Amino acid sequence: MIRILFVCLGNICRSPMAEAVLADMIKSERLDGQIETDSAGIGNWHTGEPPHYETRAILQKNDIAYTGLTARQIRQRDWERFDYIIGMDEQNINDLKAMHQISDKSPMVAKLMDFVNDPEEENIPDPYYTGNFAYTYQLVSTGCANLLAYIKDKHHL
Ligand code: 4NP
């Protein structure tokens, strides 16, 4: 099983959105026996909460399931479990690197925007602050589609 963990600050807006979007793509390509998604937050403020209501609304509008998604904080053992740890912005990457020394054996750590060719944005904008969930959804969808293509190619799926 290939395991992908999306990480953002609060685990209620961007990373659960990415988790749900990628899970939906994996399911439509019938790769759910081979690739698994999860998400976590750098912070613990929202532990146990469902995604932000506007994240739920944009997912619902796009026919993407989000039942069962519950915020949690990243933990040390995630570094053993996942093959890919994908952050939403530069600060997430810095925080991730501060909690774990990256080595050859570490999961691949990257930003979701590394998979989006967009000269305007280096980070997935945080809609908790921008209020623009539709724009974030657009970048997250493109990023997830390209990340999935990258993983399929790399693992010959
Ligand atoms: P997220 O957005 O990192 O995309 O889930 C945030 C949600 C909540 C907070 C910060 C960012 N917060 O500070 O509570």
JSON list of N, CA, C and O and ligand atoms in Angstrom, two decimals, residues 8-16 45-46 126-129, ligand 1:
[
{"chain": "A", "resi": 8, "resn": "CYS", "atom": "N", "xyz": [-1.59, 20.41, 6.77]},
{"chain": "A", "resi": 8, "resn": "CYS", "atom": "CA", "xyz": [-1.73, 21.87, 6.77]},
{"chain": "A", "resi": 8, "resn": "CYS", "atom": "C", "xyz": [-1.64, 22.33, 8.23]},
{"chain": "A", "resi": 8, "resn": "CYS", "atom": "O", "xyz": [-1.25, 21.55, 9.10]},
{"chain": "A", "resi": 9, "resn": "LEU", "atom": "N", "xyz": [-2.02, 23.58, 8.48]},
{"chain": "A", "resi": 9, "resn": "LEU", "atom": "CA", "xyz": [-1.85, 24.08, 9.84]},
{"chain": "A", "resi": 9, "resn": "LEU", "atom": "C", "xyz": [-2.92, 23.53, 10.79]},
{"chain": "A", "resi": 9, "resn": "LEU", "atom": "O", "xyz": [-2.61, 22.98, 11.84]},
{"chain": "A", "resi": 10, "resn": "GLY", "atom": "N", "xyz": [-4.19, 23.66, 10.41]},
{"chain": "A", "resi": 10, "resn": "GLY", "atom": "CA", "xyz": [-5.27, 23.32, 11.33]},
{"chain": "A", "resi": 10, "resn": "GLY", "atom": "C", "xyz": [-5.95, 21.99, 11.07]},
{"chain": "A", "resi": 10, "resn": "GLY", "atom": "O", "xyz": [-6.72, 21.51, 11.90]},
{"chain": "A", "resi": 11, "resn": "ASN", "atom": "N", "xyz": [-5.72, 21.40, 9.88]},
{"chain": "A", "resi": 11, "resn": "ASN", "atom": "CA", "xyz": [-6.38, 20.15, 9.44]},
{"chain": "A", "resi": 11, "resn": "ASN", "atom": "C", "xyz": [-7.91, 20.26, 9.38]},
{"chain": "A", "resi": 11, "resn": "ASN", "atom": "O", "xyz": [-8.63, 19.30, 9.59]},
{"chain": "A", "resi": 12, "resn": "ILE", "atom": "N", "xyz": [-8.39, 21.49, 9.07]},
{"chain": "A", "resi": 12, "resn": "ILE", "atom": "CA", "xyz": [-9.84, 21.61, 8.84]},
{"chain": "A", "resi": 12, "resn": "ILE", "atom": "C", "xyz": [-10.18, 22.22, 7.49]},
{"chain": "A", "resi": 12, "resn": "ILE", "atom": "O", "xyz": [-11.32, 22.12, 7.04]},
{"chain": "A", "resi": 13, "resn": "CYS", "atom": "N", "xyz": [-9.21, 22.86, 6.82]},
{"chain": "A", "resi": 13, "resn": "CYS", "atom": "CA", "xyz": [-9.52, 23.47, 5.52]},
{"chain": "A", "resi": 13, "resn": "CYS", "atom": "C", "xyz": [-8.80, 22.78, 4.37]},
{"chain": "A", "resi": 13, "resn": "CYS", "atom": "O", "xyz": [-9.41, 22.03, 3.61]},
{"chain": "A", "resi": 14, "resn": "ARG", "atom": "N", "xyz": [-7.49, 23.01, 4.24]},
{"chain": "A", "resi": 14, "resn": "ARG", "atom": "CA", "xyz": [-6.79, 22.56, 3.02]},
{"chain": "A", "resi": 14, "resn": "ARG", "atom": "C", "xyz": [-6.47, 21.08, 3.00]},
{"chain": "A", "resi": 14, "resn": "ARG", "atom": "O", "xyz": [-6.70, 20.41, 1.98]},
{"chain": "A", "resi": 15, "resn": "SER", "atom": "N", "xyz": [-5.89, 20.53, 4.08]},
{"chain": "A", "resi": 15, "resn": "SER", "atom": "CA", "xyz": [-5.44, 19.13, 3.99]},
{"chain": "A", "resi": 15, "resn": "SER", "atom": "C", "xyz": [-6.60, 18.13, 3.96]},
{"chain": "A", "resi": 15, "resn": "SER", "atom": "O", "xyz": [-6.52, 17.14, 3.22]},
{"chain": "A", "resi": 16, "resn": "PRO", "atom": "N", "xyz": [-7.71, 18.36, 4.70]},
{"chain": "A", "resi": 16, "resn": "PRO", "atom": "CA", "xyz": [-8.82, 17.41, 4.52]},
{"chain": "A", "resi": 16, "resn": "PRO", "atom": "C", "xyz": [-9.44, 17.53, 3.13]},
{"chain": "A", "resi": 16, "resn": "PRO", "atom": "O", "xyz": [-9.94, 16.55, 2.58]},
{"chain": "A", "resi": 45, "resn": "TRP", "atom": "N", "xyz": [-5.39, 22.49, 17.59]},
{"chain": "A", "resi": 45, "resn": "TRP", "atom": "CA", "xyz": [-6.56, 23.27, 18.04]},
{"chain": "A", "resi": 45, "resn": "TRP", "atom": "C", "xyz": [-7.88, 22.67, 17.62]},
{"chain": "A", "resi": 45, "resn": "TRP", "atom": "O", "xyz": [-8.90, 22.89, 18.26]},
{"chain": "A", "resi": 46, "resn": "HIS", "atom": "N", "xyz": [-7.91, 21.95, 16.50]},
{"chain": "A", "resi": 46, "resn": "HIS", "atom": "CA", "xyz": [-9.19, 21.48, 15.96]},
{"chain": "A", "resi": 46, "resn": "HIS", "atom": "C", "xyz": [-9.37, 19.96, 16.06]},
{"chain": "A", "resi": 46, "resn": "HIS", "atom": "O", "xyz": [-10.26, 19.40, 15.42]},
{"chain": "A", "resi": 126, "resn": "ASP", "atom": "N", "xyz": [-4.41, 29.75, 2.22]},
{"chain": "A", "resi": 126, "resn": "ASP", "atom": "CA", "xyz": [-5.21, 29.22, 3.33]},
{"chain": "A", "resi": 126, "resn": "ASP", "atom": "C", "xyz": [-6.57, 29.92, 3.35]},
{"chain": "A", "resi": 126, "resn": "ASP", "atom": "O", "xyz": [-6.66, 31.09, 3.72]},
{"chain": "A", "resi": 127, "resn": "PRO", "atom": "N", "xyz": [-7.64, 29.21, 2.98]},
{"chain": "A", "resi": 127, "resn": "PRO", "atom": "CA", "xyz": [-8.95, 29.86, 2.89]},
{"chain": "A", "resi": 127, "resn": "PRO", "atom": "C", "xyz": [-9.52, 30.22, 4.26]},
{"chain": "A", "resi": 127, "resn": "PRO", "atom": "O", "xyz": [-10.49, 30.98, 4.34]},
{"chain": "A", "resi": 128, "resn": "TYR", "atom": "N", "xyz": [-8.92, 29.68, 5.33]},
{"chain": "A", "resi": 128, "resn": "TYR", "atom": "CA", "xyz": [-9.32, 30.07, 6.68]},
{"chain": "A", "resi": 128, "resn": "TYR", "atom": "C", "xyz": [-9.10, 31.56, 6.85]},
{"chain": "A", "resi": 128, "resn": "TYR", "atom": "O", "xyz": [-9.84, 32.24, 7.56]},
{"chain": "A", "resi": 129, "resn": "TYR", "atom": "N", "xyz": [-8.09, 32.08, 6.14]},
{"chain": "A", "resi": 129, "resn": "TYR", "atom": "CA", "xyz": [-7.77, 33.51, 6.19]},
{"chain": "A", "resi": 129, "resn": "TYR", "atom": "C", "xyz": [-8.24, 34.26, 4.96]},
{"chain": "A", "resi": 129, "resn": "TYR", "atom": "O", "xyz": [-8.67, 35.41, 5.06]},
{"chain": "B", "resi": 1, "resn": "4NP", "atom": "P1", "xyz": [-5.94, 24.92, 7.44]},
{"chain": "B", "resi": 1, "resn": "4NP", "atom": "O1", "xyz": [-6.52, 26.35, 7.89]},
{"chain": "B", "resi": 1, "resn": "4NP", "atom": "O2", "xyz": [-4.50, 24.91, 7.91]},
{"chain": "B", "resi": 1, "resn": "4NP", "atom": "O3", "xyz": [-6.05, 24.93, 5.95]},
{"chain": "B", "resi": 1, "resn": "4NP", "atom": "O4", "xyz": [-6.81, 23.89, 8.12]},
{"chain": "B", "resi": 1, "resn": "4NP", "atom": "C1", "xyz": [-6.50, 26.77, 9.22]},
{"chain": "B", "resi": 1, "resn": "4NP", "atom": "C2", "xyz": [-7.52, 26.42, 10.07]},
{"chain": "B", "resi": 1, "resn": "4NP", "atom": "C3", "xyz": [-7.51, 26.86, 11.37]},
{"chain": "B", "resi": 1, "resn": "4NP", "atom": "C4", "xyz": [-6.45, 27.64, 11.84]},
{"chain": "B", "resi": 1, "resn": "4NP", "atom": "C5", "xyz": [-5.41, 27.97, 10.98]},
{"chain": "B", "resi": 1, "resn": "4NP", "atom": "C6", "xyz": [-5.44, 27.54, 9.67]},
{"chain": "B", "resi": 1, "resn": "4NP", "atom": "N1", "xyz": [-6.42, 28.09, 13.16]},
{"chain": "B", "resi": 1, "resn": "4NP", "atom": "O5", "xyz": [-5.50, 28.85, 13.51]},
{"chain": "B", "resi": 1, "resn": "4NP", "atom": "O6", "xyz": [-7.32, 27.73, 13.96]}
]
